[in-house]
Amino acid sequence: AGLRAVGIGHERRFEGALEALALPPGHKSRVLRRLGAALALGGAGVDPRLVPSGRLALLLGPPGTGKTSLCRAAAQRLAVSFCEVFFIS
């Protein structure tokens, strides 16, 4: 048992992917706003012990519900790298 990480850089092939996702109204902008704030705090060198920025998100749901697609699309929009982590039993 263990974890396996697969790194995926910022890829142009995901351009426009965020717009293609079907999410309830306001969800896309809320996700981008929260991720952007976390990135800004981390980039500014804010000590996460003093100001927790929530730079970790755990998405749960059955296969095929768009968890990975949302992450890839948000990473592309924010121009950051994306890394998938899998639990291997």
Coordinates of N, CA, C and O in Angstrom, one line a residue:
A1 N 0.8 -1.2 0.0 CA 0.0 0.0 0.0 C 0.9 1.2 0.0 O 2.0 1.2 0.6
G2 N 0.4 2.3 -0.6 CA 1.2 3.5 -0.6 C 0.6 4.5 -1.6 O -0.5 4.3 -2.1
L3 N 1.3 5.6 -1.8 CA 0.8 6.7 -2.7 C 1.7 6.8 -3.9 O 2.9 6.5 -3.8
R4 N 1.1 7.1 -5.0 CA 1.9 7.3 -6.2 C 1.5 8.7 -6.8 O 0.3 8.9 -7.0
A5 N 2.4 9.5 -7.1 CA 2.1 10.8 -7.7 C 2.5 10.8 -9.2 O 3.5 10.3 -9.6
V6 N 1.6 11.4 -10.0 CA 1.9 11.6 -11.4 C 1.9 13.0 -11.7 O 0.8 13.7 -11.6
G7 N 3.0 13.6 -12.1 CA 3.1 15.0 -12.3 C 2.6 15.4 -13.7 O 2.9 14.7 -14.7
I8 N 1.8 16.4 -13.8 CA 1.3 16.9 -15.1 C 1.5 18.4 -15.1 O 1.0 19.1 -14.2
G9 N 2.3 18.9 -16.0 CA 2.6 20.3 -16.1 C 1.4 21.1 -16.6 O 0.4 20.6 -17.0
H10 N 1.6 22.4 -16.7 CA 0.6 23.3 -17.3 C 0.5 22.9 -18.8 O 1.5 23.0 -19.5
E11 N -0.6 22.5 -19.3 CA -0.8 22.0 -20.6 C -1.8 22.8 -21.4 O -2.9 23.1 -21.0
R12 N -1.4 23.2 -22.6 CA -2.3 24.0 -23.5 C -3.5 23.2 -23.9 O -4.5 23.8 -24.2
R13 N -3.4 21.9 -23.9 CA -4.6 21.1 -24.4 C -5.8 21.2 -23.5 O -6.9 20.8 -23.8
F14 N -5.6 21.8 -22.3 CA -6.7 22.0 -21.4 C -7.3 23.4 -21.5 O -8.2 23.7 -20.7
E15 N -6.9 24.2 -22.4 CA -7.5 25.5 -22.6 C -8.9 25.4 -23.0 O -9.3 24.6 -23.8
G16 N -9.7 26.2 -22.3 CA -11.2 26.1 -22.5 C -11.9 25.0 -21.8 O -13.1 24.9 -21.8
A17 N -11.2 24.2 -21.1 CA -11.8 23.0 -20.4 C -12.7 23.5 -19.2 O -13.7 22.9 -19.0
L18 N -12.3 24.6 -18.6 CA -13.2 25.0 -17.5 C -14.6 25.5 -18.0 O -15.6 25.1 -17.3
E19 N -14.6 26.1 -19.1 CA -15.9 26.6 -19.6 C -16.7 25.4 -20.0 O -18.0 25.5 -20.0
A20 N -16.1 24.3 -20.4 CA -16.9 23.1 -20.9 C -17.5 22.3 -19.7 O -18.4 21.5 -20.0
L21 N -17.0 22.5 -18.5 CA -17.6 21.8 -17.4 C -18.9 22.3 -17.0 O -19.2 23.5 -16.9
A22 N -19.8 21.3 -16.7 CA -21.2 21.7 -16.3 C -21.2 21.6 -14.7 O -21.3 20.6 -14.1
L23 N -21.2 22.8 -14.1 CA -21.2 22.9 -12.7 C -22.4 23.9 -12.3 O -22.8 24.7 -13.1
P24 N -22.9 23.8 -11.1 CA -23.9 24.7 -10.6 C -23.4 26.2 -10.7 O -22.2 26.4 -10.6
P25 N -24.3 27.1 -10.9 CA -23.9 28.5 -11.0 C -23.0 29.0 -9.8 O -23.3 28.7 -8.7
G26 N -21.9 29.7 -10.2 CA -21.0 30.2 -9.2 C -19.9 29.3 -8.7 O -18.9 29.7 -8.1
H27 N -20.0 28.0 -9.0 CA -19.0 27.1 -8.5 C -17.6 27.3 -9.2 O -16.6 27.3 -8.5
K28 N -17.6 27.5 -10.5 CA -16.3 27.7 -11.2 C -15.6 29.0 -10.6 O -14.4 28.9 -10.3
S29 N -16.3 30.1 -10.5 CA -15.6 31.3 -10.0 C -15.2 31.1 -8.5 O -14.1 31.6 -8.1
R30 N -16.0 30.4 -7.8 CA -15.6 30.2 -6.4 C -14.3 29.3 -6.3 O -13.4 29.6 -5.5
V31 N -14.2 28.3 -7.1 CA -13.1 27.4 -7.1 C -11.8 28.2 -7.5 O -10.8 28.2 -6.8
L32 N -11.9 29.0 -8.6 CA -10.8 29.8 -9.0 C -10.4 30.8 -8.0 O -9.2 31.1 -7.8
R33 N -11.4 31.5 -7.3 CA -11.1 32.5 -6.3 C -10.3 31.9 -5.1 O -9.3 32.4 -4.7
R34 N -10.8 30.7 -4.7 CA -10.1 30.1 -3.5 C -8.7 29.6 -3.9 O -7.8 29.8 -3.1
L35 N -8.6 29.0 -5.0 CA -7.3 28.5 -5.5 C -6.3 29.7 -5.7 O -5.1 29.6 -5.3
G36 N -6.8 30.7 -6.3 CA -6.0 31.9 -6.5 C -5.5 32.6 -5.2 O -4.4 33.0 -5.1
A37 N -6.4 32.6 -4.2 CA -6.0 33.2 -2.9 C -5.0 32.3 -2.2 O -4.0 32.8 -1.7
A38 N -5.1 31.0 -2.3 CA -4.1 30.1 -1.7 C -2.8 30.3 -2.4 O -1.7 30.3 -1.7
L39 N -2.8 30.4 -3.7 CA -1.5 30.6 -4.4 C -0.9 31.9 -4.1 O 0.3 32.0 -4.0
A40 N -1.7 32.9 -4.0 CA -1.1 34.3 -3.6 C -0.5 34.3 -2.3 O 0.6 34.8 -2.1
L41 N -1.1 33.6 -1.3 CA -0.6 33.6 0.1 C 0.7 32.8 0.1 O 1.7 33.2 0.7
G42 N 0.7 31.6 -0.6 CA 1.9 30.8 -0.7 C 3.1 31.5 -1.4 O 4.2 31.5 -1.0
G43 N 2.7 32.2 -2.5 CA 3.7 33.0 -3.2 C 4.3 34.2 -2.5 O 5.4 34.6 -2.8
A44 N 3.5 34.7 -1.6 CA 3.9 35.9 -0.8 C 4.8 35.5 0.4 O 5.3 36.3 1.2
G45 N 5.0 34.1 0.6 CA 5.8 33.7 1.7 C 5.1 33.7 3.0 O 5.8 33.7 4.1
V46 N 3.8 33.7 3.0 CA 3.0 33.8 4.3 C 3.2 32.4 5.0 O 3.1 31.4 4.4
D47 N 3.6 32.5 6.3 CA 3.8 31.3 7.1 C 2.4 30.6 7.3 O 1.5 31.1 7.9
P48 N 2.3 29.3 6.7 CA 1.0 28.6 6.8 C 0.6 28.3 8.2 O -0.5 28.0 8.5
R49 N 1.6 28.3 9.2 CA 1.2 28.1 10.6 C 0.5 29.3 11.2 O -0.2 29.2 12.1
L50 N 0.8 30.5 10.6 CA 0.2 31.7 11.1 C -1.2 32.0 10.4 O -2.1 32.4 11.0
V51 N -1.1 31.8 9.1 CA -2.3 32.1 8.3 C -2.6 30.9 7.4 O -2.0 30.7 6.4
P52 N -3.5 30.0 7.9 CA -3.7 28.8 7.1 C -4.4 29.2 5.8 O -5.4 29.9 5.7
S53 N -3.8 28.7 4.7 CA -4.3 29.2 3.4 C -5.1 28.1 2.7 O -5.7 28.3 1.6
G54 N -5.2 26.9 3.2 CA -6.0 25.9 2.6 C -5.5 25.5 1.3 O -6.2 25.4 0.3
R55 N -4.2 25.2 1.1 CA -3.6 24.9 -0.2 C -3.8 23.4 -0.5 O -3.2 22.9 -1.5
L56 N -4.6 22.7 0.2 CA -4.9 21.3 -0.1 C -6.4 21.1 -0.2 O -7.1 21.6 0.5
A57 N -6.7 20.4 -1.2 CA -8.2 20.1 -1.4 C -8.3 18.6 -1.7 O -7.5 18.0 -2.4
L58 N -9.3 18.0 -1.0 CA -9.6 16.6 -1.2 C -11.0 16.5 -1.9 O -12.0 17.0 -1.3
L59 N -11.0 16.0 -3.1 CA -12.2 15.9 -3.8 C -12.7 14.4 -3.8 O -11.9 13.5 -4.2
L60 N -13.9 14.2 -3.3 CA -14.4 12.9 -3.2 C -15.6 12.7 -4.1 O -16.4 13.6 -4.3
G61 N -15.8 11.5 -4.7 CA -16.9 11.2 -5.5 C -16.7 10.0 -6.4 O -15.5 9.6 -6.5
P62 N -17.7 9.5 -6.9 CA -17.6 8.3 -7.7 C -16.8 8.6 -9.0 O -16.7 9.8 -9.4
P63 N -16.2 7.6 -9.7 CA -15.5 7.8 -10.9 C -16.4 8.4 -12.0 O -17.6 8.2 -12.0
G64 N -15.8 9.3 -12.8 CA -16.6 9.9 -13.9 C -17.4 11.2 -13.5 O -18.2 11.6 -14.3
T65 N -17.2 11.7 -12.3 CA -18.0 12.9 -11.9 C -17.3 14.2 -12.2 O -17.9 15.3 -11.9
G66 N -16.1 14.2 -12.7 CA -15.4 15.4 -13.1 C -14.4 16.0 -12.1 O -13.9 17.1 -12.3
K67 N -14.0 15.2 -11.1 CA -13.0 15.7 -10.2 C -11.7 16.0 -10.8 O -11.2 17.1 -10.7
T68 N -11.1 15.1 -11.6 CA -9.9 15.3 -12.3 C -10.0 16.4 -13.3 O -9.1 17.3 -13.5
S69 N -11.1 16.4 -14.1 CA -11.3 17.4 -15.1 C -11.3 18.8 -14.5 O -10.8 19.8 -15.0
L70 N -12.0 19.0 -13.3 CA -12.0 20.3 -12.7 C -10.6 20.7 -12.2 O -10.3 21.9 -12.5
C71 N -9.9 19.8 -11.7 CA -8.5 20.2 -11.3 C -7.6 20.5 -12.4 O -6.9 21.5 -12.4
R72 N -7.7 19.8 -13.5 CA -6.9 20.1 -14.7 C -7.3 21.4 -15.3 O -6.4 22.2 -15.7
A73 N -8.6 21.7 -15.4 CA -9.0 22.9 -16.0 C -8.6 24.1 -15.1 O -8.2 25.2 -15.6
A74 N -8.8 24.0 -13.8 CA -8.4 25.1 -12.9 C -6.9 25.3 -13.0 O -6.4 26.5 -13.0
A75 N -6.1 24.3 -13.0 CA -4.6 24.4 -13.1 C -4.2 25.1 -14.4 O -3.4 26.0 -14.4
Q76 N -4.9 24.8 -15.5 CA -4.6 25.4 -16.7 C -5.0 26.9 -16.7 O -4.2 27.8 -17.1
R77 N -6.1 27.2 -16.1 CA -6.6 28.6 -16.1 C -5.6 29.5 -15.2 O -5.4 30.6 -15.5
L78 N -5.2 28.9 -14.1 CA -4.3 29.6 -13.2 C -2.8 29.5 -13.5 O -2.0 30.0 -12.8
A79 N -2.5 28.7 -14.6 CA -1.1 28.6 -15.1 C -0.2 28.0 -14.0 O 0.9 28.5 -13.8
V80 N -0.7 26.9 -13.4 CA 0.1 26.2 -12.4 C 0.2 24.7 -12.8 O -0.6 24.2 -13.6
S81 N 1.1 24.0 -12.2 CA 1.3 22.6 -12.5 C 0.2 21.8 -11.7 O -0.3 22.2 -10.7
F82 N -0.1 20.7 -12.3 CA -1.1 19.8 -11.7 C -0.5 18.5 -11.4 O 0.3 18.0 -12.2
C83 N -0.8 17.9 -10.3 CA -0.2 16.6 -9.9 C -1.3 15.7 -9.4 O -2.0 16.1 -8.5
E84 N -1.5 14.5 -9.9 CA -2.4 13.6 -9.4 C -1.8 12.6 -8.5 O -0.6 12.2 -8.7
V85 N -2.4 12.3 -7.4 CA -1.9 11.4 -6.4 C -2.9 10.3 -6.2 O -4.1 10.5 -6.0
F86 N -2.4 9.1 -6.3 CA -3.2 7.9 -6.2 C -2.9 7.1 -5.0 O -1.7 6.9 -4.7
F87 N -3.8 6.5 -4.4 CA -3.6 5.5 -3.3 C -3.5 4.1 -3.9 O -4.5 3.8 -4.6
I88 N -2.5 3.4 -3.7 CA -2.3 2.1 -4.2 C -2.4 1.1 -3.1 O -1.6 1.1 -2.1
S89 N -3.3 0.2 -3.1 CA -3.4 -0.8 -2.1 C -2.7 -2.1 -2.4 O -2.4 -2.4 -3.5

